Amino acid sequence: MAILYLAIALLALASPLVKWLIQSGGALGVDNPGAISFCNVLFVGNLLGGIVAGVSFHPKRVAADLKQATRGTWVLLGVNVLLAVAIPMLLFTALSSTTVTNLVLIGRFESVIFAVLAACLGVSAINRGQVLGYTIIVVGIVALVLIQGMGSLQTGDYLVLGAAFLQAVAALLVKRMLRGVRPGSFVFVRNLFSAIVFFIVAIILYGAEHFAEAFYGDLWIVMLVYAIVVVVIGQSAWYYSLERCRPEQVATATLLTPFLAVAFAYLLLGEVPQVAHWIGGGVILTGMLIVYRGGKRAEGAQRAPESTLAGV
């Protein structure tokens, strides 16, 4: 579980860190601060993340691992690469018509959707206590988002919800796919090929000039640090945890993401949460505690028969 929480912390750091890099490019010594844009970060960060992952996990080992992968595993790899391109594109597009706060809040539907899909597919079960907890979380998120939007949802809010659904699907697919390939090999494939696919799609949609500033040397030095810490270490820890932790554990733990994201935004960007954010956070935290308690009860119920049998 410690590795799971490390992964969640590093991945929650990603968005505030990217925004901080965009704002602080000049202070970091980047000759052309404008080169640190969301699209350039996505392309260069993922490309370097794939390269670093391939080197870190030894190229021969990664090649051997991918060579023995089945056709079904390669299909799942391909789907995850496409999702790795679609999800950030949805989120970046959403930012043009919604707030960062709404993006973080609505993005938490991913945890609820993940738990519901896992239960529907028979991967795990949800008891009444957990259902109550998830319901409180949903009510808290919806209420806060509506307050932020004066009673209505923007187009960007729906895009974030779509991205949250795709993220939940991706997490479930990864859990199955990791039976056929190591996490390090997956991090290599996911980041390297998603960067290439994103580069091609963006050129088709926006033209080659869209990446005119993507090849400045200073940008690549800054993004190398980002790629090592957030992409390689964060994603490797995340996929390692997905492979070994139960879906309900993952769903509960990821609900910490908004609190960590807000904390990082305060430390890096000086963004202070408003009263409404504290109220919404309190409601979400209450739901989290109920889900956690429900999970503990279910775990205890499963262990009780084992203890009884052990005493026979």
Coordinates of C-alpha atoms in Angstrom, one line a residue:
M1 CA 0.0 0.0 0.0
A2 CA 3.0 2.3 0.6
I3 CA 3.9 2.2 -3.0
L4 CA 0.3 2.9 -4.0
Y5 CA 0.3 6.1 -1.9
L6 CA 3.7 7.1 -3.4
A7 CA 2.2 6.7 -6.9
I8 CA -0.9 8.7 -6.0
A9 CA 1.3 11.5 -4.5
L10 CA 3.5 11.7 -7.6
L11 CA 0.6 11.6 -10.0
A12 CA -1.2 14.3 -8.0
L13 CA 1.9 16.4 -8.3
A14 CA 1.8 16.3 -12.2
S15 CA -0.8 19.0 -13.0
P16 CA 0.4 21.6 -10.4
L17 CA 4.0 20.9 -11.4
V18 CA 3.3 21.4 -15.1
K19 CA 1.5 24.7 -14.4
W20 CA 4.5 25.7 -12.2
L21 CA 6.9 24.8 -14.9
I22 CA 4.9 26.9 -17.4
Q23 CA 4.9 29.9 -15.1
S24 CA 8.5 29.5 -13.9
G25 CA 10.3 28.6 -17.1
G26 CA 12.3 31.8 -17.2
A27 CA 13.4 31.5 -13.6
L28 CA 14.6 27.9 -14.3
G29 CA 17.0 29.3 -17.0
V30 CA 14.9 28.2 -20.0
D31 CA 15.8 30.6 -22.8
N32 CA 12.4 30.4 -24.4
P33 CA 9.8 30.0 -21.5
G34 CA 7.0 29.7 -24.0
A35 CA 8.4 26.3 -25.1
I36 CA 7.0 24.9 -21.8
S37 CA 3.4 24.5 -23.0
F38 CA 0.9 21.8 -22.2
C39 CA 1.3 20.1 -25.6
N40 CA 5.0 20.2 -25.5
V41 CA 5.1 18.9 -21.9
L42 CA 2.8 16.0 -23.0
F43 CA 4.9 15.2 -26.1
V44 CA 8.4 15.7 -24.7
G45 CA 7.6 14.4 -21.2
N46 CA 6.0 11.2 -22.4
L47 CA 8.7 10.6 -25.1
L48 CA 11.5 11.0 -22.5
G49 CA 9.5 9.0 -20.0
G50 CA 9.4 6.1 -22.5
I51 CA 13.1 6.4 -23.3
V52 CA 14.1 6.6 -19.6
A53 CA 11.8 3.6 -18.8
G54 CA 13.4 1.5 -21.5
V55 CA 16.9 2.3 -20.3
S56 CA 16.0 1.9 -16.6
F57 CA 14.4 -1.5 -17.0
H58 CA 17.2 -2.7 -19.3
P59 CA 16.4 -2.7 -23.1
K60 CA 17.1 -6.5 -23.5
R61 CA 14.8 -7.4 -20.7
V62 CA 12.0 -5.1 -22.0
A63 CA 12.5 -6.5 -25.6
A64 CA 12.4 -10.1 -24.3
D65 CA 9.3 -9.3 -22.3
L66 CA 7.4 -7.7 -25.2
K67 CA 8.5 -10.5 -27.5
Q68 CA 6.8 -13.1 -25.4
A69 CA 3.6 -11.1 -25.0
T70 CA 0.5 -12.7 -26.5
R71 CA -1.7 -11.1 -29.2
G72 CA -4.3 -10.3 -26.6
T73 CA -1.7 -8.4 -24.5
W74 CA -0.6 -6.4 -27.6
V75 CA -4.3 -5.5 -28.2
L76 CA -4.6 -4.2 -24.7
L77 CA -1.3 -2.4 -25.0
G78 CA -2.6 -0.7 -28.2
V79 CA -5.9 0.3 -26.5
N80 CA -4.0 1.8 -23.5
V81 CA -1.7 3.8 -25.8
L82 CA -4.8 5.3 -27.5
L83 CA -6.4 6.0 -24.1
A84 CA -3.1 7.7 -23.0
V85 CA -3.5 10.1 -26.0
A86 CA -7.3 10.6 -25.7
I87 CA -7.5 11.3 -21.9
P88 CA -5.0 14.3 -21.8
M89 CA -6.5 15.7 -25.0
L90 CA -9.9 15.7 -23.4
L91 CA -8.6 17.3 -20.3
F92 CA -6.6 20.0 -22.1
T93 CA -9.7 20.8 -24.3
A94 CA -11.8 20.9 -21.2
L95 CA -9.7 23.6 -19.6
S96 CA -10.8 26.1 -22.2
S97 CA -14.4 26.0 -20.8
T98 CA -14.0 24.9 -17.2
T99 CA -11.9 25.6 -14.1
V100 CA -8.9 23.7 -12.8
T101 CA -10.8 23.1 -9.6
N102 CA -13.7 21.5 -11.5
L103 CA -11.2 19.4 -13.4
V104 CA -9.8 18.1 -10.2
L105 CA -13.2 17.5 -8.6
I106 CA -15.0 15.9 -11.5
G107 CA -11.9 13.8 -12.1
R108 CA -12.6 12.1 -8.8
F109 CA -15.5 10.3 -10.4
E110 CA -12.8 8.0 -11.8
S111 CA -12.5 6.3 -8.4
V112 CA -16.3 5.7 -8.2
I113 CA -16.6 4.6 -11.8
F114 CA -13.6 2.2 -11.3
A115 CA -15.2 0.6 -8.2
V116 CA -18.6 0.3 -10.0
L117 CA -17.1 -1.2 -13.2
A118 CA -15.0 -3.6 -11.1
A119 CA -18.1 -4.8 -9.3
C120 CA -20.1 -5.1 -12.5
L121 CA -17.4 -7.2 -14.1
G122 CA -17.0 -9.4 -11.1
V123 CA -13.5 -8.2 -10.3
S124 CA -14.5 -7.2 -6.8
A125 CA -17.6 -6.6 -4.7
I126 CA -19.1 -3.5 -3.1
N127 CA -21.0 -3.8 0.2
R128 CA -23.7 -1.4 1.5
G129 CA -21.3 0.7 3.5
Q130 CA -19.2 1.3 0.5
V131 CA -22.2 2.1 -1.7
L132 CA -23.2 4.7 1.0
G133 CA -19.7 6.2 1.0
Y134 CA -19.5 6.4 -2.8
T135 CA -23.0 8.0 -2.9
I136 CA -21.9 10.7 -0.4
I137 CA -18.8 11.4 -2.5
V138 CA -20.8 11.8 -5.7
V139 CA -23.3 14.1 -4.0
G140 CA -20.4 16.2 -2.6
I141 CA -18.7 16.5 -6.0
V142 CA -21.9 17.3 -7.9
A143 CA -23.0 19.9 -5.3
L144 CA -19.6 21.7 -5.3
V145 CA -19.4 21.7 -9.1
L146 CA -22.9 23.1 -9.4
I147 CA -22.1 25.8 -6.9
Q148 CA -18.9 26.7 -8.8
G149 CA -20.9 26.8 -12.1
M150 CA -23.9 28.8 -10.6
G151 CA -26.2 25.8 -11.0
S152 CA -25.1 24.6 -14.5
L153 CA -22.4 22.4 -16.1
Q154 CA -20.1 23.7 -18.8
T155 CA -19.0 21.7 -21.9
G156 CA -15.6 21.3 -20.3
D157 CA -17.2 19.6 -17.2
Y158 CA -18.7 16.9 -19.5
L159 CA -15.3 16.4 -21.2
V160 CA -13.7 15.9 -17.8
L161 CA -16.4 13.3 -16.9
G162 CA -15.7 11.5 -20.1
A163 CA -12.0 11.5 -19.3
A164 CA -12.7 10.1 -15.8
F165 CA -14.7 7.2 -17.4
L166 CA -11.8 6.5 -19.8
Q167 CA -9.3 6.6 -16.9
A168 CA -11.3 4.0 -15.0
V169 CA -11.5 1.8 -18.0
A170 CA -7.8 2.1 -18.6
A171 CA -7.1 1.2 -15.0
L172 CA -9.2 -2.0 -15.3
L173 CA -7.5 -2.9 -18.6
V174 CA -4.1 -2.4 -17.1
K175 CA -4.9 -4.7 -14.2
R176 CA -5.7 -7.5 -16.8
M177 CA -2.9 -6.6 -19.1
L178 CA -0.2 -6.7 -16.4
R179 CA -0.7 -10.5 -16.3
G180 CA 1.1 -10.7 -19.6
V181 CA 3.8 -8.0 -19.4
R182 CA 5.9 -6.4 -16.7
P183 CA 5.0 -2.9 -15.4
G184 CA 8.4 -1.5 -16.6
S185 CA 7.8 -2.7 -20.2
F186 CA 4.3 -1.3 -20.1
V187 CA 5.5 2.2 -19.0
F188 CA 8.0 2.1 -21.9
V189 CA 5.4 1.2 -24.5
R190 CA 2.7 3.4 -23.1
N191 CA 4.8 6.6 -23.0
L192 CA 6.9 6.2 -26.1
F193 CA 4.1 5.3 -28.4
S194 CA 1.5 7.6 -26.9
A195 CA 4.0 10.5 -27.5
I196 CA 4.4 9.5 -31.1
V197 CA 0.7 9.1 -31.7
F198 CA -0.1 12.4 -30.0
F199 CA 2.6 14.1 -32.1
I200 CA 1.0 12.8 -35.3
V201 CA -2.5 13.6 -34.3
A202 CA -1.6 17.1 -33.1
I203 CA 0.2 17.8 -36.4
I204 CA -2.9 16.6 -38.4
L205 CA -5.2 18.8 -36.3
Y206 CA -3.1 21.9 -35.7
G207 CA -0.3 21.8 -38.2
A208 CA 3.5 21.2 -37.9
E209 CA 4.0 24.7 -36.5
H210 CA 2.2 23.6 -33.3
F211 CA 5.5 22.0 -32.1
A212 CA 7.8 24.7 -33.4
E213 CA 9.1 25.3 -29.9
A214 CA 9.2 21.7 -28.8
F215 CA 12.9 21.1 -29.6
Y216 CA 14.7 23.6 -27.5
G217 CA 17.5 21.9 -25.5
D218 CA 16.6 23.7 -22.2
L219 CA 13.1 22.3 -22.4
W220 CA 14.3 18.8 -22.8
I221 CA 16.6 19.2 -19.7
V222 CA 13.7 20.4 -17.6
M223 CA 11.4 17.7 -18.9
L224 CA 13.9 15.0 -18.2
V225 CA 13.6 15.6 -14.5
Y226 CA 9.8 15.6 -14.9
A227 CA 9.9 12.4 -16.9
I228 CA 12.0 10.6 -14.3
V229 CA 10.1 11.7 -11.2
V230 CA 6.5 11.9 -12.3
V231 CA 6.3 9.7 -15.4
V232 CA 8.7 6.8 -14.8
I233 CA 8.7 6.6 -10.9
G234 CA 5.0 7.7 -10.6
Q235 CA 3.6 5.4 -13.3
S236 CA 5.8 2.4 -12.4
A237 CA 4.6 2.6 -8.8
W238 CA 1.0 3.0 -10.0
Y239 CA 1.0 0.0 -12.3
Y240 CA 2.9 -2.1 -9.7
S241 CA 0.1 -1.2 -7.2
L242 CA -2.7 -1.9 -9.7
E243 CA -1.2 -5.4 -10.2
R244 CA -1.0 -6.2 -6.5
C245 CA -3.8 -4.2 -4.7
R246 CA -7.5 -5.0 -4.7
P247 CA -9.7 -2.7 -6.8
E248 CA -11.5 -1.3 -3.7
Q249 CA -8.2 -0.4 -2.2
V250 CA -7.1 1.4 -5.3
A251 CA -10.5 3.2 -5.6
T252 CA -10.4 4.3 -1.9
A253 CA -6.8 5.5 -2.0
T254 CA -7.2 7.5 -5.2
L255 CA -9.8 9.7 -3.5
L256 CA -6.9 11.3 -1.8
T257 CA -5.8 12.8 -5.1
P258 CA -7.8 16.1 -4.9
F259 CA -6.5 16.9 -1.4
L260 CA -2.9 16.2 -2.5
A261 CA -3.4 18.2 -5.7
V262 CA -4.8 21.2 -3.7
A263 CA -1.8 20.9 -1.3
F264 CA 0.7 20.9 -4.1
A265 CA -1.1 23.8 -5.8
Y266 CA -0.8 25.8 -2.6
L267 CA 2.9 25.0 -2.1
L268 CA 3.9 25.5 -5.8
L269 CA 1.4 28.1 -7.0
G270 CA 0.2 29.8 -3.9
E271 CA -3.4 28.9 -4.7
V272 CA -5.5 29.1 -1.5
P273 CA -8.7 26.9 -1.4
Q274 CA -12.0 28.8 -0.9
V275 CA -14.6 28.0 1.7
A276 CA -16.7 26.0 -0.8
H277 CA -13.6 23.9 -1.5
W278 CA -13.2 23.1 2.2
I279 CA -16.9 22.2 2.6
G280 CA -16.8 20.0 -0.5
G281 CA -13.5 18.4 0.6
G282 CA -15.1 17.6 4.0
V283 CA -18.0 15.9 2.3
I284 CA -15.7 13.9 0.1
L285 CA -13.5 13.0 3.1
T286 CA -16.6 11.7 5.0
G287 CA -17.5 9.5 2.1
M288 CA -13.9 8.2 1.9
L289 CA -14.0 7.2 5.6
I290 CA -17.3 5.4 5.1
V291 CA -15.9 3.5 2.1
Y292 CA -12.7 2.7 4.0
R293 CA -14.7 1.4 7.0
G294 CA -16.9 -0.7 4.7
G295 CA -13.8 -2.2 3.0
K296 CA -12.4 -3.1 6.4
R297 CA -15.6 -4.8 7.4
A298 CA -15.7 -6.8 4.2
E299 CA -12.1 -7.8 4.8
G300 CA -12.8 -8.9 8.3
A301 CA -15.8 -10.9 7.1
Q302 CA -13.6 -12.8 4.6
R303 CA -11.0 -13.5 7.2
A304 CA -13.4 -14.8 9.9
P305 CA -14.1 -18.2 8.3
E306 CA -10.4 -18.7 7.7
S307 CA -9.7 -18.2 11.5
T308 CA -12.5 -20.5 12.4
L309 CA -11.3 -23.2 10.0
A310 CA -7.7 -22.7 11.3
G311 CA -8.9 -23.5 14.8
V312 CA -10.6 -26.8 13.9

